[in-house]
Amino acid sequence: MSDAVQTQSTPNAGFTPRVFSGIQPSGGLTLGNYLGAIKRFVEKQAEPIEQVYCVVDMHAITVWQDPEALRRQTRELTAGYLAAGIDPTRSILFNQSQVKEHAELGWIFNCVARMGWMQRMTQWKDKAGKNTQNASLGLLAYPSLMAADILVYHATEVPVGEDQKQHVELTRDIATKFNHDYGVDFFPIPEPRIEGAATRVMSLRDGSKKMSKSDPSDASRINMTDDADTIAKKIRKAKTDPEALPSEAKGLEDRPEARNLVNIYAGLAEMSVDQVLAEAGGKQFSEFKPMLSELAVAKLSPISNEMSRLMQDPAEIDRILGQGADRAREIAAPILTKTKEIVGMVG
Ligand code: AMP
Ligand code: TRP
């Protein structure tokens, strides 16, 4: 194949590979965020690709946040990224509101995206509930800001948990429509990266709901800041069924709670589900749950200890975010300038 043909058939050829992902500081970090997102960012960091990780505070205020809590959770989430292994000299780590290019491109995308696209989003339907008239306009427009987060860096890869797949697909639609409407090939079409054994960690109380930092029940989730006793207690009380574990993944098909605990084990141990079941198949939960607690405490407590240490020096956390924002702006500013030129804005 000639070079020219190869270039055309490779998606995003001509764009520098770049990774972007974000997490909302709307509560504490959960085990779902760790396995679905942060742990995978840390693994990704070993690859020689530029990576941008963001604390998306502008997304968080789409639902009411107490200002003091938002400040604290922004620093705590940053401490979580650092404690888990994000190296701010290698990756770019910052909070969204310090880089105004996100908001500016978000507005342009509000004029590219269609109302119907937004109203179809599962997260909008879940979060707005029945009373859509009373939800913030920001909550509806949120995926368009998320598209701006990604595309203002011309990011080509977006590692996320399963629940964000629809938003990354919408980002692809926005990039495609922008390129088409203006007759350019300016934005890449980013790829969602949803990988690993725990791309959808479920609530410990209800195997049909995802584990979430905003669930009213604290027993439904493991927080990264939970101590060993709390983790053990939550796992001991986690909903299960009376059967023993099967010896193959197929046996978990109609057992959402059992499957969730096995997936969590696999994610933490970096094993496949089949490998876990080869060891744990035939065991009762009375035996498997203590194994899982021990593993969770061993993996999570070094991170939570390091988070507490980092939280003692908020000025240092703010300094890291400030430096990350400066680096982020260097990439985002020229892309926004060019976008405005394409749109016809006089600069
Ligand atoms: P959020 O807390 O909604 O800002 O989510 C931040 C990242 O964590 C996104 O990539 C989500 O897909 C991921 N995530 C959140 N909750 C879960 C979960 N229960 N299982 C797997 N990934 C999750
Ligand atoms: N919407 C994501 C969530 O709630 C967070 C997010 C915002 C994000 N902007 C992003 C994730 C850009 C990946 C890329 O989990």
Short mmCIF file of C-alpha atoms and ligand atoms in Angstrom, two decimals:
data_model
loop_
_atom_site.label_atom_id
_atom_site.label_comp_id
_atom_site.label_asym_id
_atom_site.label_seq_id
_atom_site.Cartn_x
_atom_site.Cartn_y
_atom_site.Cartn_z
CA MET A 1 0.00 0.00 0.00
CA SER A 2 1.34 3.44 -0.85
CA ASP A 3 1.78 5.99 1.92
CA ALA A 4 -0.97 8.20 0.52
CA VAL A 5 -3.58 5.44 0.58
CA GLN A 6 -2.54 4.37 4.05
CA THR A 7 -2.88 7.94 5.34
CA GLN A 8 -6.43 8.16 4.03
CA SER A 9 -7.58 4.90 5.53
CA THR A 10 -6.11 5.48 9.00
CA PRO A 11 -8.58 7.32 11.22
CA ASN A 12 -7.19 10.63 12.45
CA ALA A 13 -4.08 10.35 10.34
CA GLY A 14 -2.39 13.71 10.34
CA PHE A 15 -3.37 14.38 13.98
CA THR A 16 -0.81 13.93 16.75
CA PRO A 17 -2.13 11.14 19.00
CA ARG A 18 -3.29 12.72 22.26
CA VAL A 19 -5.31 11.45 25.22
CA PHE A 20 -7.89 13.51 27.14
CA SER A 21 -10.13 12.52 30.02
CA GLY A 22 -11.91 14.21 32.91
CA ILE A 23 -13.59 13.51 36.23
CA GLN A 24 -16.14 15.70 38.03
CA PRO A 25 -15.31 17.05 41.49
CA SER A 26 -18.94 16.64 42.52
CA GLY A 27 -18.21 14.33 45.46
CA GLY A 28 -15.48 12.01 46.67
CA LEU A 29 -13.75 9.55 44.35
CA THR A 30 -15.30 6.09 44.22
CA LEU A 31 -13.94 2.67 43.40
CA GLY A 32 -15.87 3.03 40.09
CA ASN A 33 -13.84 6.12 39.20
CA TYR A 34 -10.66 4.33 40.17
CA LEU A 35 -11.21 1.13 38.17
CA GLY A 36 -13.12 2.72 35.27
CA ALA A 37 -10.91 5.78 34.91
CA ILE A 38 -7.90 6.77 37.05
CA LYS A 39 -6.22 3.37 37.21
CA ARG A 40 -6.41 3.18 33.43
CA PHE A 41 -5.01 6.69 33.01
CA VAL A 42 -2.03 5.64 35.11
CA GLU A 43 -1.49 2.57 32.92
CA LYS A 44 -1.84 4.75 29.82
CA GLN A 45 0.81 7.08 31.15
CA ALA A 46 3.42 4.43 30.39
CA GLU A 47 2.72 4.96 26.66
CA PRO A 48 4.66 7.66 24.83
CA ILE A 49 1.56 9.76 24.00
CA GLU A 50 0.76 13.25 25.24
CA GLN A 51 -1.95 13.01 27.94
CA VAL A 52 -4.25 15.62 29.42
CA TYR A 53 -6.27 14.88 32.60
CA CYS A 54 -8.80 17.31 33.92
CA VAL A 55 -10.83 18.05 37.04
CA VAL A 56 -14.02 19.19 35.33
CA ASP A 57 -15.35 21.75 37.79
CA MET A 58 -17.54 23.49 35.19
CA HIS A 59 -19.36 20.20 34.64
CA ALA A 60 -19.85 19.75 38.37
CA ILE A 61 -21.89 22.98 38.71
CA THR A 62 -24.54 21.73 36.27
CA VAL A 63 -26.09 20.57 39.54
CA TRP A 64 -25.81 22.73 42.67
CA GLN A 65 -22.47 22.54 44.49
CA ASP A 66 -21.70 24.23 47.76
CA PRO A 67 -18.74 26.54 46.97
CA GLU A 68 -16.57 25.39 49.88
CA ALA A 69 -17.30 21.74 49.09
CA LEU A 70 -16.44 22.31 45.42
CA ARG A 71 -13.08 23.81 46.35
CA ARG A 72 -12.31 20.95 48.72
CA GLN A 73 -13.44 18.24 46.28
CA THR A 74 -11.41 19.81 43.46
CA ARG A 75 -8.26 19.55 45.59
CA GLU A 76 -9.19 16.09 46.85
CA LEU A 77 -9.76 14.77 43.33
CA THR A 78 -6.41 16.25 42.28
CA ALA A 79 -4.82 14.50 45.26
CA GLY A 80 -6.51 11.30 44.08
CA TYR A 81 -5.01 11.59 40.61
CA LEU A 82 -1.55 12.23 42.09
CA ALA A 83 -1.78 9.53 44.76
CA ALA A 84 -2.85 6.92 42.20
CA GLY A 85 0.21 7.71 40.09
CA ILE A 86 -0.53 10.53 37.63
CA ASP A 87 2.81 12.32 37.27
CA PRO A 88 2.16 16.04 36.67
CA THR A 89 5.51 16.46 34.97
CA ARG A 90 4.60 13.82 32.41
CA SER A 91 0.83 14.29 32.01
CA ILE A 92 -0.95 17.63 32.03
CA LEU A 93 -3.18 17.83 35.16
CA PHE A 94 -5.40 20.87 35.78
CA ASN A 95 -8.92 22.06 36.55
CA GLN A 96 -11.17 23.00 33.66
CA SER A 97 -12.26 26.48 34.76
CA GLN A 98 -8.67 27.79 34.65
CA VAL A 99 -8.54 27.26 30.89
CA LYS A 100 -11.26 29.49 29.43
CA GLU A 101 -10.84 27.96 25.96
CA HIS A 102 -13.12 25.07 27.10
CA ALA A 103 -16.04 27.44 27.69
CA GLU A 104 -15.46 29.37 24.48
CA LEU A 105 -15.35 26.30 22.27
CA GLY A 106 -18.30 24.92 24.27
CA TRP A 107 -20.38 27.88 23.09
CA ILE A 108 -19.46 27.34 19.46
CA PHE A 109 -20.41 23.66 19.84
CA ASN A 110 -23.74 24.66 21.42
CA CYS A 111 -24.47 26.15 18.01
CA VAL A 112 -23.34 23.00 16.15
CA ALA A 113 -25.09 20.37 18.29
CA ARG A 114 -28.85 19.89 17.97
CA MET A 115 -31.41 19.98 20.81
CA GLY A 116 -32.60 16.48 19.91
CA TRP A 117 -29.10 15.06 20.37
CA MET A 118 -28.93 16.44 23.90
CA GLN A 119 -32.42 15.30 24.86
CA ARG A 120 -31.60 11.74 23.85
CA MET A 121 -28.67 11.44 26.29
CA THR A 122 -29.24 8.79 28.97
CA GLN A 123 -27.38 10.82 31.59
CA TRP A 124 -29.62 13.85 30.93
CA LYS A 125 -32.73 11.70 31.34
CA ASP A 126 -31.38 10.12 34.54
CA LYS A 127 -30.16 13.32 36.15
CA ALA A 128 -32.97 15.63 35.10
CA GLY A 129 -35.58 13.08 36.16
CA LYS A 130 -39.25 13.90 35.63
CA ASN A 131 -38.97 17.60 36.27
CA THR A 132 -36.93 18.58 33.20
CA GLN A 133 -38.30 22.14 33.31
CA ASN A 134 -36.47 22.70 36.54
CA ALA A 135 -33.08 21.24 35.49
CA SER A 136 -30.31 23.72 34.69
CA LEU A 137 -29.73 24.64 31.07
CA GLY A 138 -26.11 23.61 31.70
CA LEU A 139 -27.18 20.06 32.51
CA LEU A 140 -28.78 19.76 29.07
CA ALA A 141 -25.84 21.41 27.26
CA TYR A 142 -23.24 19.43 29.25
CA PRO A 143 -22.24 16.98 26.45
CA SER A 144 -21.40 19.90 24.21
CA LEU A 145 -18.97 21.24 26.83
CA MET A 146 -17.55 17.72 27.13
CA ALA A 147 -16.99 17.69 23.35
CA ALA A 148 -15.15 21.00 23.72
CA ASP A 149 -12.98 19.56 26.54
CA ILE A 150 -11.83 16.82 24.21
CA LEU A 151 -11.63 18.68 20.91
CA VAL A 152 -9.95 21.85 22.16
CA TYR A 153 -6.86 19.60 22.47
CA HIS A 154 -7.54 17.74 19.22
CA ALA A 155 -7.53 14.63 21.42
CA THR A 156 -7.75 11.34 19.53
CA GLU A 157 -8.34 8.94 22.46
CA VAL A 158 -10.70 9.23 25.41
CA PRO A 159 -10.38 6.60 28.17
CA VAL A 160 -13.66 6.46 30.13
CA GLY A 161 -16.01 4.06 31.88
CA GLU A 162 -18.93 2.51 30.00
CA ASP A 163 -21.40 5.19 31.14
CA GLN A 164 -19.57 7.89 29.15
CA LYS A 165 -19.58 6.06 25.82
CA GLN A 166 -22.68 7.87 24.59
CA HIS A 167 -21.10 11.27 25.33
CA VAL A 168 -17.94 10.39 23.42
CA GLU A 169 -20.09 9.27 20.49
CA LEU A 170 -21.86 12.60 20.60
CA THR A 171 -18.45 14.30 20.57
CA ARG A 172 -17.71 12.41 17.36
CA ASP A 173 -21.02 13.65 15.90
CA ILE A 174 -20.20 17.25 16.82
CA ALA A 175 -16.70 17.01 15.28
CA THR A 176 -18.14 15.45 12.12
CA LYS A 177 -20.89 18.05 11.78
CA PHE A 178 -18.48 20.95 12.39
CA ASN A 179 -16.06 19.61 9.78
CA HIS A 180 -18.93 19.10 7.33
CA ASP A 181 -20.71 22.42 7.93
CA TYR A 182 -17.52 24.45 7.47
CA GLY A 183 -16.02 22.23 4.77
CA VAL A 184 -12.85 21.52 6.75
CA ASP A 185 -10.99 18.55 8.16
CA PHE A 186 -10.11 20.41 11.33
CA PHE A 187 -11.28 18.29 14.25
CA PRO A 188 -10.20 14.65 14.72
CA ILE A 189 -12.89 12.05 15.40
CA PRO A 190 -11.89 10.82 18.89
CA GLU A 191 -12.07 7.16 19.89
CA PRO A 192 -13.64 6.10 23.20
CA ARG A 193 -11.36 3.67 25.05
CA ILE A 194 -13.46 1.48 27.33
CA GLU A 195 -11.21 -1.29 28.54
CA GLY A 196 -10.51 -3.61 31.45
CA ALA A 197 -12.51 -5.92 33.70
CA ALA A 198 -14.41 -3.16 35.50
CA THR A 199 -15.69 -0.65 32.96
CA ARG A 200 -19.02 -0.53 34.80
CA VAL A 201 -18.73 -1.00 38.55
CA MET A 202 -22.20 -1.41 40.05
CA SER A 203 -23.69 -0.29 43.36
CA LEU A 204 -23.02 -2.68 46.27
CA ARG A 205 -26.71 -2.43 47.22
CA ASP A 206 -28.27 -2.86 43.77
CA GLY A 207 -26.54 -4.70 40.94
CA SER A 208 -28.62 -2.87 38.32
CA LYS A 209 -27.38 0.63 39.24
CA LYS A 210 -23.89 1.99 38.65
CA MET A 211 -21.72 2.84 41.64
CA SER A 212 -21.89 6.61 41.86
CA LYS A 213 -20.50 9.39 44.03
CA SER A 214 -23.95 10.98 44.02
CA ASP A 215 -25.93 7.94 45.30
CA PRO A 216 -27.61 8.98 48.57
CA SER A 217 -26.57 5.69 50.19
CA ASP A 218 -22.91 5.68 51.27
CA ALA A 219 -23.13 1.88 51.68
CA SER A 220 -23.68 1.61 47.90
CA ARG A 221 -20.09 2.61 47.13
CA ILE A 222 -16.50 2.30 48.25
CA ASN A 223 -14.92 5.73 48.53
CA MET A 224 -11.20 6.11 47.94
CA THR A 225 -11.00 7.75 51.38
CA ASP A 226 -12.75 4.87 53.26
CA ASP A 227 -10.60 3.22 55.93
CA ALA A 228 -9.97 -0.53 56.08
CA ASP A 229 -12.81 -1.24 58.52
CA THR A 230 -15.33 0.69 56.44
CA ILE A 231 -14.27 -1.10 53.24
CA ALA A 232 -14.57 -4.50 54.93
CA LYS A 233 -17.96 -3.63 56.40
CA LYS A 234 -19.38 -2.41 53.08
CA ILE A 235 -18.19 -5.54 51.27
CA ARG A 236 -19.53 -7.78 54.02
CA LYS A 237 -22.94 -6.11 53.68
CA ALA A 238 -22.90 -6.01 49.86
CA LYS A 239 -25.98 -7.59 48.30
CA THR A 240 -25.38 -11.09 46.91
CA ASP A 241 -27.33 -14.24 46.15
CA PRO A 242 -27.17 -17.52 48.09
CA GLU A 243 -25.30 -19.54 45.43
CA ALA A 244 -21.60 -20.39 45.41
CA LEU A 245 -19.44 -18.76 42.72
CA PRO A 246 -19.41 -20.50 39.34
CA SER A 247 -16.17 -21.68 37.80
CA GLU A 248 -16.73 -19.89 34.47
CA ALA A 249 -17.81 -16.36 33.48
CA LYS A 250 -20.94 -17.72 31.76
CA GLY A 251 -22.31 -18.74 35.16
CA LEU A 252 -22.46 -15.06 36.20
CA GLU A 253 -24.79 -14.00 33.40
CA ASP A 254 -27.99 -13.70 35.43
CA ARG A 255 -26.28 -12.83 38.70
CA PRO A 256 -25.56 -9.08 38.55
CA GLU A 257 -24.39 -8.72 42.16
CA ALA A 258 -22.08 -11.74 41.99
CA ARG A 259 -20.74 -10.57 38.66
CA ASN A 260 -20.03 -7.12 40.06
CA LEU A 261 -17.96 -8.44 42.98
CA VAL A 262 -16.01 -10.74 40.66
CA ASN A 263 -15.40 -7.87 38.21
CA ILE A 264 -14.16 -5.68 41.05
CA TYR A 265 -11.82 -8.44 42.18
CA ALA A 266 -10.55 -8.90 38.61
CA GLY A 267 -10.02 -5.14 38.17
CA LEU A 268 -8.10 -4.77 41.42
CA ALA A 269 -6.03 -7.93 40.97
CA GLU A 270 -5.40 -7.21 37.26
CA MET A 271 -6.74 -10.65 36.38
CA SER A 272 -9.38 -11.74 33.89
CA VAL A 273 -12.77 -12.85 35.19
CA ASP A 274 -11.96 -16.42 34.14
CA GLN A 275 -8.70 -16.32 36.09
CA VAL A 276 -10.56 -15.12 39.20
CA LEU A 277 -13.16 -17.87 38.81
CA ALA A 278 -10.49 -20.51 38.30
CA GLU A 279 -9.38 -19.65 41.84
CA ALA A 280 -12.66 -18.72 43.46
CA GLY A 281 -15.17 -20.97 41.65
CA GLY A 282 -17.14 -23.09 44.13
CA LYS A 283 -16.53 -20.71 47.03
CA GLN A 284 -19.41 -19.22 49.02
CA PHE A 285 -19.61 -15.44 49.49
CA SER A 286 -18.75 -15.95 53.15
CA GLU A 287 -15.32 -16.97 51.88
CA PHE A 288 -15.01 -14.74 48.79
CA LYS A 289 -16.01 -11.48 50.48
CA PRO A 290 -13.10 -11.52 52.97
CA MET A 291 -10.72 -12.24 50.04
CA LEU A 292 -12.13 -9.25 48.20
CA SER A 293 -11.91 -7.00 51.28
CA GLU A 294 -8.31 -7.93 51.85
CA LEU A 295 -7.43 -7.20 48.22
CA ALA A 296 -9.37 -3.90 48.18
CA VAL A 297 -7.70 -2.68 51.37
CA ALA A 298 -4.24 -3.68 50.10
CA LYS A 299 -4.75 -1.79 46.83
CA LEU A 300 -6.67 1.23 48.09
CA SER A 301 -5.13 2.11 51.44
CA PRO A 302 -1.74 3.23 50.06
CA ILE A 303 -3.65 5.58 47.74
CA SER A 304 -5.91 6.94 50.45
CA ASN A 305 -2.95 7.45 52.81
CA GLU A 306 -1.10 9.38 50.13
CA MET A 307 -4.26 11.44 49.42
CA SER A 308 -4.44 12.47 53.09
CA ARG A 309 -0.78 13.43 53.05
CA LEU A 310 -1.20 15.55 49.91
CA MET A 311 -4.34 17.20 51.29
CA GLN A 312 -2.27 18.66 54.12
CA ASP A 313 -0.64 21.01 51.63
CA PRO A 314 -3.44 22.54 49.53
CA ALA A 315 -1.13 25.31 48.28
CA GLU A 316 1.06 22.70 46.60
CA ILE A 317 -2.01 21.12 44.96
CA ASP A 318 -3.09 24.55 43.69
CA ARG A 319 0.40 25.16 42.33
CA ILE A 320 0.31 21.87 40.39
CA LEU A 321 -3.13 22.74 38.95
CA GLY A 322 -1.90 26.21 37.97
CA GLN A 323 1.13 24.83 36.17
CA GLY A 324 -0.98 22.20 34.43
CA ALA A 325 -3.42 24.91 33.30
CA ASP A 326 -0.55 26.92 31.77
CA ARG A 327 0.55 23.89 29.77
CA ALA A 328 -3.03 23.04 28.75
CA ARG A 329 -3.59 26.60 27.50
CA GLU A 330 -0.55 26.35 25.25
CA ILE A 331 -2.26 23.55 23.33
CA ALA A 332 -5.83 24.84 23.52
CA ALA A 333 -5.33 28.53 22.64
CA PRO A 334 -4.08 28.08 19.05
CA ILE A 335 -6.78 25.45 18.34
CA LEU A 336 -9.49 27.83 19.57
CA THR A 337 -8.03 30.75 17.56
CA LYS A 338 -8.11 28.64 14.41
CA THR A 339 -11.67 27.47 15.16
CA LYS A 340 -12.86 31.08 15.48
CA GLU A 341 -11.20 31.94 12.20
CA ILE A 342 -12.94 28.99 10.48
CA VAL A 343 -16.29 30.15 11.90
CA GLY A 344 -15.74 33.67 10.57
CA MET A 345 -15.01 35.59 13.75
CA VAL A 346 -12.78 38.64 13.34
CA GLY A 347 -9.82 38.45 15.72
P1 AMP B 1 -17.68 10.97 37.00
O1 AMP B 1 -17.49 10.62 38.43
O2 AMP B 1 -19.10 10.82 36.56
O3 AMP B 1 -17.08 12.29 36.64
O4 AMP B 1 -16.86 9.89 36.17
C1 AMP B 1 -15.48 10.00 35.90
C2 AMP B 1 -14.96 8.78 35.17
O5 AMP B 1 -15.15 7.61 35.98
C3 AMP B 1 -15.66 8.51 33.83
O6 AMP B 1 -14.72 7.99 32.92
C4 AMP B 1 -16.67 7.45 34.19
O7 AMP B 1 -17.03 6.63 33.10
C5 AMP B 1 -15.90 6.65 35.24
N1 AMP B 1 -16.85 6.01 36.16
C6 AMP B 1 -17.69 6.62 37.03
N2 AMP B 1 -18.43 5.72 37.71
C7 AMP B 1 -18.05 4.51 37.24
C8 AMP B 1 -18.44 3.16 37.54
N3 AMP B 1 -19.38 2.90 38.45
N4 AMP B 1 -17.82 2.16 36.87
C9 AMP B 1 -16.86 2.41 35.95
N5 AMP B 1 -16.45 3.65 35.63
C10 AMP B 1 -17.03 4.68 36.25
N1 TRP B 2 -18.80 13.58 31.63
C1 TRP B 2 -17.77 12.87 32.32
C2 TRP B 2 -18.39 12.15 33.54
O1 TRP B 2 -19.34 12.58 34.10
C3 TRP B 2 -16.65 13.77 32.77
C4 TRP B 2 -16.03 14.47 31.62
C5 TRP B 2 -16.18 15.78 31.29
C6 TRP B 2 -15.18 13.89 30.64
N2 TRP B 2 -15.45 16.09 30.19
C7 TRP B 2 -14.83 14.96 29.75
C8 TRP B 2 -14.68 12.61 30.42
C9 TRP B 2 -14.03 14.74 28.64
C10 TRP B 2 -13.87 12.39 29.29
C11 TRP B 2 -13.55 13.45 28.42
O2 TRP B 2 -17.88 11.16 33.92
#
